[in-house]
mmCIF file of C-alpha atoms in Angstrom:
data_model
loop_
_atom_site.group_PDB
_atom_site.id
_atom_site.type_symbol
_atom_site.label_atom_id
_atom_site.label_comp_id
_atom_site.label_asym_id
_atom_site.label_seq_id
_atom_site.Cartn_x
_atom_site.Cartn_y
_atom_site.Cartn_z
ATOM 1 C CA MET A 283 37.232 -60.050 18.500
ATOM 2 C CA SER A 284 37.985 -62.017 14.984
ATOM 3 C CA GLN A 285 38.703 -65.306 17.027
ATOM 4 C CA TRP A 286 37.332 -67.429 19.045
ATOM 5 C CA PRO A 287 37.606 -66.902 23.096
ATOM 6 C CA LEU A 288 39.637 -70.052 24.098
ATOM 7 C CA TRP A 289 39.135 -68.832 28.145
ATOM 8 C CA ALA A 290 36.810 -66.450 29.921
ATOM 9 C CA VAL A 291 36.159 -64.387 33.285
ATOM 10 C CA LEU A 292 33.130 -63.476 34.169
ATOM 11 C CA ALA A 293 33.735 -60.697 37.092
ATOM 12 C CA PRO A 294 31.313 -58.028 38.702
ATOM 13 C CA GLY A 295 32.515 -54.846 38.829
ATOM 14 C CA GLU A 296 33.198 -51.535 36.485
ATOM 15 C CA PRO A 297 35.040 -52.705 32.539
ATOM 16 C CA ALA A 298 37.848 -50.341 33.068
ATOM 17 C CA GLN A 299 38.725 -51.137 36.606
ATOM 18 C CA LEU A 300 38.492 -54.907 35.559
ATOM 19 C CA GLU A 301 40.616 -54.542 32.324
ATOM 20 C CA SER A 302 43.294 -52.615 35.044
ATOM 21 C CA ARG A 303 43.090 -54.719 37.691
ATOM 22 C CA ALA A 304 43.688 -58.267 35.008
ATOM 23 C CA ARG A 305 46.383 -56.527 33.067
ATOM 24 C CA ALA A 306 48.235 -55.979 36.353
ATOM 25 C CA ILE A 307 47.815 -59.631 37.736
ATOM 26 C CA VAL A 308 48.868 -61.224 34.107
ATOM 27 C CA MET A 309 51.187 -58.885 33.371
ATOM 28 C CA THR A 310 54.489 -58.226 34.598
ATOM 29 C CA ASP A 311 56.444 -54.307 34.547
ATOM 30 C CA LEU A 312 58.853 -55.747 31.790
ATOM 31 C CA ASP A 313 55.943 -56.537 29.496
ATOM 32 C CA ALA A 314 54.803 -53.258 29.814
ATOM 33 C CA GLU A 315 58.093 -51.882 28.839
ATOM 34 C CA LEU A 316 58.646 -54.054 25.868
ATOM 35 C CA GLY A 317 55.110 -52.842 24.534
ATOM 36 C CA LYS A 318 53.829 -56.283 24.959
ATOM 37 C CA ASP A 319 49.669 -56.398 23.807
ATOM 38 C CA GLN A 320 47.489 -57.651 26.671
ATOM 39 C CA PRO A 321 46.454 -61.266 26.491
ATOM 40 C CA PHE A 322 43.034 -60.728 26.707
ATOM 41 C CA GLU A 323 39.792 -58.441 25.920
ATOM 42 C CA VAL A 324 37.676 -56.687 28.292
ATOM 43 C CA ILE A 325 33.490 -57.451 26.746
ATOM 44 C CA PRO A 326 31.274 -55.147 28.252
ATOM 45 C CA GLY A 327 27.485 -56.901 29.549
ATOM 46 C CA SER A 328 24.297 -55.132 30.162
ATOM 47 C CA GLY A 329 24.322 -54.919 33.693
ATOM 48 C CA ARG A 330 27.186 -55.444 37.216
ATOM 49 C CA TYR A 331 28.997 -58.942 35.414
ATOM 50 C CA HIS A 332 31.551 -58.348 32.456
ATOM 51 C CA ALA A 333 33.593 -60.660 30.513
ATOM 52 C CA ILE A 334 37.451 -60.905 30.347
ATOM 53 C CA VAL A 335 37.919 -63.443 27.077
ATOM 54 C CA GLY A 336 41.913 -64.654 25.701
ATOM 55 C CA THR A 337 41.957 -66.252 22.501
ATOM 56 C CA ASP A 338 45.379 -67.598 22.850
ATOM 57 C CA PRO A 339 46.210 -71.347 23.420
ATOM 58 C CA SER A 340 48.896 -70.387 25.640
ATOM 59 C CA ASP A 341 47.270 -68.240 27.703
ATOM 60 C CA VAL A 342 44.506 -70.924 28.807
ATOM 61 C CA GLY A 343 44.875 -70.982 32.827
ATOM 62 C CA ALA A 344 45.327 -67.376 32.757
ATOM 63 C CA GLU A 345 41.511 -67.518 33.556
ATOM 64 C CA MET A 346 42.057 -69.115 37.079
ATOM 65 C CA GLN A 347 44.931 -66.455 38.136
ATOM 66 C CA LEU A 348 42.187 -63.903 37.145
ATOM 67 C CA ALA A 349 39.424 -65.443 38.462
ATOM 68 C CA GLU A 350 41.048 -66.439 41.940
ATOM 69 C CA GLU A 351 42.444 -63.137 42.263
ATOM 70 C CA LEU A 352 39.520 -60.825 41.364
ATOM 71 C CA SER A 353 37.226 -63.269 43.787
ATOM 72 C CA LEU A 354 39.059 -62.031 46.957
ATOM 73 C CA GLU A 355 38.323 -57.711 45.422
ATOM 74 C CA CYS A 356 34.651 -58.397 45.636
ATOM 75 C CA ASP A 357 31.727 -60.119 47.513
ATOM 76 C CA GLU A 358 29.574 -62.104 44.810
ATOM 77 C CA PRO A 359 31.328 -64.891 43.042
ATOM 78 C CA VAL A 360 33.495 -64.875 40.172
ATOM 79 C CA TYR A 361 33.399 -67.074 37.510
ATOM 80 C CA SER A 362 36.210 -68.822 35.237
ATOM 81 C CA ILE A 363 35.555 -70.303 32.401
ATOM 82 C CA GLU A 364 38.148 -72.584 29.819
ATOM 83 C CA ARG A 365 36.455 -73.772 26.418
ATOM 84 C CA ALA A 366 39.868 -75.186 24.921
ATOM 85 C CA ASN A 367 39.102 -78.347 26.070
ATOM 86 C CA ASP A 368 36.073 -80.709 25.120
ATOM 87 C CA PRO A 369 34.076 -80.632 26.837
ATOM 88 C CA TRP A 370 34.794 -76.562 28.413
ATOM 89 C CA THR A 371 35.751 -76.379 32.703
ATOM 90 C CA VAL A 372 33.363 -74.107 34.766
ATOM 91 C CA MET A 373 34.233 -72.989 38.125
ATOM 92 C CA SER A 374 33.047 -70.628 40.848
ATOM 93 C CA TRP A 375 35.750 -68.577 42.718
ATOM 94 C CA ARG A 376 34.645 -67.163 45.972
ATOM 95 C CA LYS A 377 37.193 -65.310 48.287
ATOM 96 C CA GLY A 378 39.890 -67.203 46.523
ATOM 97 C CA ALA A 379 38.156 -71.232 46.610
ATOM 98 C CA LEU A 380 36.838 -72.773 43.905
ATOM 99 C CA ASP A 381 33.965 -74.907 43.094
ATOM 100 C CA VAL A 382 34.220 -76.617 40.236
ATOM 101 C CA LEU A 383 30.628 -76.490 38.193
ATOM 102 C CA GLU A 384 30.245 -79.696 36.721
ATOM 103 C CA ASP A 385 27.241 -79.671 35.487
ATOM 104 C CA GLU A 386 27.426 -75.918 34.626
ATOM 105 C CA ASP A 387 26.208 -74.534 30.926
ATOM 106 C CA PRO A 388 28.639 -72.182 29.961
ATOM 107 C CA GLU A 389 27.089 -70.563 27.363
ATOM 108 C CA ALA A 390 23.976 -70.358 29.562
ATOM 109 C CA LEU A 391 25.649 -69.291 32.703
ATOM 110 C CA ALA A 392 27.113 -65.840 30.428
ATOM 111 C CA GLU A 393 23.616 -65.269 29.379
ATOM 112 C CA SER A 394 22.189 -65.146 32.504
ATOM 113 C CA LEU A 395 24.629 -62.847 34.003
ATOM 114 C CA GLY A 396 24.263 -60.379 30.961
ATOM 115 C CA CYS A 397 27.506 -61.320 29.551
ATOM 116 C CA PRO A 398 26.809 -63.790 26.676
ATOM 117 C CA LEU A 399 30.385 -65.024 25.166
ATOM 118 C CA PRO A 400 31.507 -64.288 21.761
ATOM 119 C CA GLY A 401 30.572 -67.316 19.841
ATOM 120 C CA SER A 402 29.628 -70.134 20.566
ATOM 121 C CA GLU A 403 30.220 -73.950 19.639
ATOM 122 C CA LYS A 404 27.492 -74.033 17.199
ATOM 123 C CA THR A 405 28.772 -71.037 15.218
ATOM 124 C CA ALA A 406 32.400 -71.215 15.304
ATOM 125 C CA GLU A 407 34.488 -71.802 12.778
ATOM 126 C CA PRO A 408 36.186 -75.745 13.377
ATOM 127 C CA SER A 409 39.177 -74.121 12.627
ATOM 128 C CA ALA A 410 39.199 -71.314 14.539
ATOM 129 C CA SER A 411 38.191 -73.220 17.585
ATOM 130 C CA LYS A 412 40.299 -75.800 17.910
ATOM 131 C CA PRO A 413 39.396 -77.630 20.667
ATOM 132 C CA LEU A 414 41.643 -79.653 22.765
ATOM 133 C CA ARG A 415 41.888 -82.311 25.153
ATOM 134 C CA THR A 416 43.724 -83.824 27.300
ATOM 135 C CA VAL A 417 44.996 -87.528 27.724
ATOM 136 C CA ALA A 418 47.312 -88.722 30.211
ATOM 137 C CA LEU A 419 49.868 -91.182 31.076
ATOM 138 C CA ILE A 420 49.925 -92.392 34.772
ATOM 139 C CA GLU A 421 53.060 -94.467 35.603
ATOM 140 C CA GLY A 422 53.026 -97.066 38.191
ATOM 141 C CA VAL A 423 49.341 -97.038 39.302
ATOM 142 C CA ARG A 424 46.752 -99.277 38.281
ATOM 143 C CA ALA A 425 43.156 -98.534 36.623
ATOM 144 C CA GLU A 426 41.186 -100.233 40.168
ATOM 145 C CA GLU A 427 43.471 -98.294 41.863
ATOM 146 C CA ALA A 428 43.024 -94.959 40.273
ATOM 147 C CA ARG A 429 38.716 -95.808 40.093
ATOM 148 C CA ARG A 430 39.458 -96.218 44.020
ATOM 149 C CA ALA A 431 40.952 -93.000 44.170
ATOM 150 C CA LEU A 432 38.725 -90.672 42.213
ATOM 151 C CA GLU A 433 35.567 -91.970 43.612
ATOM 152 C CA GLU A 434 37.135 -91.445 47.375
ATOM 153 C CA ASP A 435 37.286 -87.565 45.542
ATOM 154 C CA ARG A 436 34.095 -87.431 44.089
ATOM 155 C CA GLY A 437 32.484 -89.497 47.408
ATOM 156 C CA GLU A 438 30.201 -91.467 45.406
ATOM 157 C CA PRO A 439 31.040 -94.263 42.524
ATOM 158 C CA LEU A 440 31.938 -92.630 39.669
ATOM 159 C CA PRO A 441 29.194 -93.161 36.755
ATOM 160 C CA SER A 442 29.678 -95.324 33.895
ATOM 161 C CA GLY A 443 31.874 -94.429 31.536
ATOM 162 C CA ARG A 444 33.019 -91.237 33.073
ATOM 163 C CA TYR A 445 36.533 -91.825 32.693
ATOM 164 C CA HIS A 446 38.470 -94.167 30.193
ATOM 165 C CA LEU A 447 41.065 -95.648 32.163
ATOM 166 C CA GLU A 448 43.383 -98.594 30.489
ATOM 167 C CA ASP A 449 45.968 -100.499 32.120
ATOM 168 C CA THR A 450 48.424 -100.739 29.211
ATOM 169 C CA PRO A 451 52.527 -102.056 29.644
ATOM 170 C CA ARG A 452 54.124 -98.479 30.248
ATOM 171 C CA GLY A 453 51.354 -97.366 32.551
ATOM 172 C CA LEU A 454 48.060 -96.393 33.100
ATOM 173 C CA LEU A 455 46.206 -94.131 30.411
ATOM 174 C CA LEU A 456 43.699 -92.225 31.702
ATOM 175 C CA ALA A 457 41.320 -89.820 28.898
ATOM 176 C CA GLY A 458 37.490 -87.931 29.756
ATOM 177 C CA GLY A 459 34.879 -89.821 29.617
ATOM 178 C CA THR A 460 31.295 -88.184 29.297
ATOM 179 C CA GLY A 461 32.381 -85.204 31.454
ATOM 180 C CA GLY A 462 35.704 -84.415 30.388
ATOM 181 C CA MET A 463 39.123 -85.188 32.191
ATOM 182 C CA ASN A 464 38.368 -82.394 34.532
ATOM 183 C CA PHE A 465 41.618 -82.737 36.123
ATOM 184 C CA ALA A 466 41.271 -86.129 37.003
ATOM 185 C CA HIS A 467 45.011 -86.769 36.279
ATOM 186 C CA ILE A 468 46.132 -83.776 38.404
ATOM 187 C CA THR A 469 44.180 -85.583 41.308
ATOM 188 C CA LEU A 470 45.588 -88.634 40.992
ATOM 189 C CA SER A 471 49.050 -86.937 41.018
ATOM 190 C CA GLU A 472 48.660 -85.680 44.122
ATOM 191 C CA ARG A 473 46.846 -89.021 45.702
ATOM 192 C CA PHE A 474 49.813 -91.094 44.555
ATOM 193 C CA PRO A 475 53.044 -88.717 45.063
ATOM 194 C CA HIS A 476 55.599 -91.526 43.764
ATOM 195 C CA ALA A 477 53.485 -91.711 40.581
ATOM 196 C CA THR A 478 55.030 -90.178 37.346
ATOM 197 C CA VAL A 479 52.159 -88.444 34.891
ATOM 198 C CA TYR A 480 52.503 -87.609 31.859
ATOM 199 C CA GLY A 481 49.210 -84.892 30.777
ATOM 200 C CA VAL A 482 48.919 -84.491 27.247
ATOM 201 C CA THR A 483 47.279 -81.240 26.118
ATOM 202 C CA ALA A 484 46.921 -81.510 21.539
ATOM 203 C CA SER A 485 44.441 -80.460 19.161
ATOM 204 C CA PRO A 486 43.382 -82.630 16.891
ATOM 205 C CA ALA A 487 46.028 -82.050 14.084
ATOM 206 C CA LEU A 488 48.598 -81.826 16.969
ATOM 207 C CA ASP A 489 49.339 -78.229 16.188
ATOM 208 C CA ASP A 490 48.575 -77.081 19.525
ATOM 209 C CA PHE A 491 50.855 -79.529 21.899
ATOM 210 C CA SER A 492 51.718 -79.487 25.070
ATOM 211 C CA ALA A 493 53.271 -82.423 27.896
ATOM 212 C CA THR A 494 53.464 -81.673 31.307
ATOM 213 C CA VAL A 495 55.431 -84.253 33.562
ATOM 214 C CA MET A 496 54.153 -83.637 36.987
ATOM 215 C CA ARG A 497 54.938 -85.377 40.689
ATOM 216 C CA GLY A 498 52.865 -85.135 43.614
ATOM 217 C CA GLY A 499 50.258 -82.469 41.668
ATOM 218 C CA GLU A 500 53.170 -80.362 40.907
ATOM 219 C CA GLY A 501 54.073 -79.594 37.688
ATOM 220 C CA ILE A 502 57.874 -80.569 36.964
ATOM 221 C CA GLU A 503 58.624 -79.495 33.662
ATOM 222 C CA GLU A 504 56.670 -79.036 30.219
ATOM 223 C CA PHE A 505 57.392 -79.753 26.700
ATOM 224 C CA SER A 506 55.185 -77.458 23.978
ATOM 225 C CA TRP A 507 54.524 -77.157 20.555
ATOM 226 C CA PRO A 508 54.654 -74.560 19.608
ATOM 227 C CA PRO A 509 56.338 -72.730 22.485
ATOM 228 C CA GLN A 510 54.969 -70.722 24.723
ATOM 229 C CA VAL A 511 55.574 -67.193 25.225
ATOM 230 C CA PHE A 512 55.370 -67.425 29.468
ATOM 231 C CA PRO A 513 55.596 -71.179 29.940
ATOM 232 C CA PRO A 514 54.410 -71.916 33.176
ATOM 233 C CA PHE A 515 56.852 -75.070 34.088
ATOM 234 C CA PRO A 516 60.478 -75.475 33.808
ATOM 235 C CA VAL A 517 60.713 -76.143 29.640
ATOM 236 C CA ALA A 518 61.411 -79.939 28.709
ATOM 237 C CA SER A 519 63.691 -79.525 25.663
ATOM 238 C CA ASP A 520 62.389 -83.761 24.773
ATOM 239 C CA ILE A 521 59.994 -85.932 26.627
ATOM 240 C CA LYS A 522 61.467 -89.661 26.949
ATOM 241 C CA GLY A 523 64.185 -88.501 24.409
ATOM 242 C CA GLU A 524 61.714 -87.625 21.512
ATOM 243 C CA ARG A 525 61.368 -83.920 20.261
ATOM 244 C CA SER A 526 58.268 -84.169 18.332
ATOM 245 C CA PRO A 527 54.202 -84.396 19.149
ATOM 246 C CA GLU A 528 53.440 -87.468 16.997
ATOM 247 C CA ARG A 529 56.939 -89.534 18.227
ATOM 248 C CA ILE A 530 56.319 -88.145 22.344
ATOM 249 C CA LEU A 531 52.431 -90.014 22.152
ATOM 250 C CA ALA A 532 54.574 -92.784 20.727
ATOM 251 C CA ALA A 533 57.110 -93.300 23.220
ATOM 252 C CA LEU A 534 54.099 -92.309 26.119
ATOM 253 C CA GLY A 535 51.700 -94.961 24.152
ATOM 254 C CA ILE A 536 49.253 -92.447 23.767
ATOM 255 C CA PRO A 537 47.336 -93.292 20.608
ATOM 256 C CA ALA A 538 47.310 -89.840 18.330
ATOM 257 C CA GLU A 539 43.001 -90.435 17.247
ATOM 258 C CA TRP A 540 42.330 -90.262 21.013
ATOM 259 C CA PHE A 541 42.918 -86.309 20.140
ATOM 260 C CA LEU A 542 40.511 -85.979 17.166
ATOM 261 C CA ASN A 543 36.866 -84.325 16.936
ATOM 262 C CA GLU A 544 34.059 -87.335 17.697
#
């Protein structure tokens, strides 16, 4: 594989069977008729587990769909790894139920299962990995309200620096701190269904950019640049009247430098 994988699924079974099932899960009959390439590669491991990996930023999220479906068909856990954001997200799936493994190192996990992932954070070229980060604007919610809701969701106080929460005239800005975003903006969208949440995921140069509008934990519409081949939500032509990543960030009051590598 010439490109650095942005997502992966670690699942038990036979490689050929996994490839067939994964293709059936993420590709439609129309995709097959049009001769579209499958958006993943199966890399056989040395034991029962094998890796399904993808490199296209527009396909990030497919790992969750694949892991959920595949976990329904086996007794062992299936793992999904999202390496597009910083830090990477690891989830364990059992019979369709997910558990976020906040302290799990994805490369160590893959190696322990006998299917190490191609490339690594140390060896991958920065231009190939294009680490994506997520920042959110949450209208109608204050920082203290959000902190209490996140602590209630965790069942314990937030560690110092876990999230960056900043009240602004446009609303609450939320970014990942010591542990990344880890879907906190979706949690808050569910907890405050009256609020409009703008979740922005972008690369440092803003050449991969998406802004998803959410209410009640559900995506309403999404602006993406470049446009996605298979958009997960209705396509928005603009966000707050703006049609470029730089101007959308300005309209939301999100500093572009928050997406830069540290």
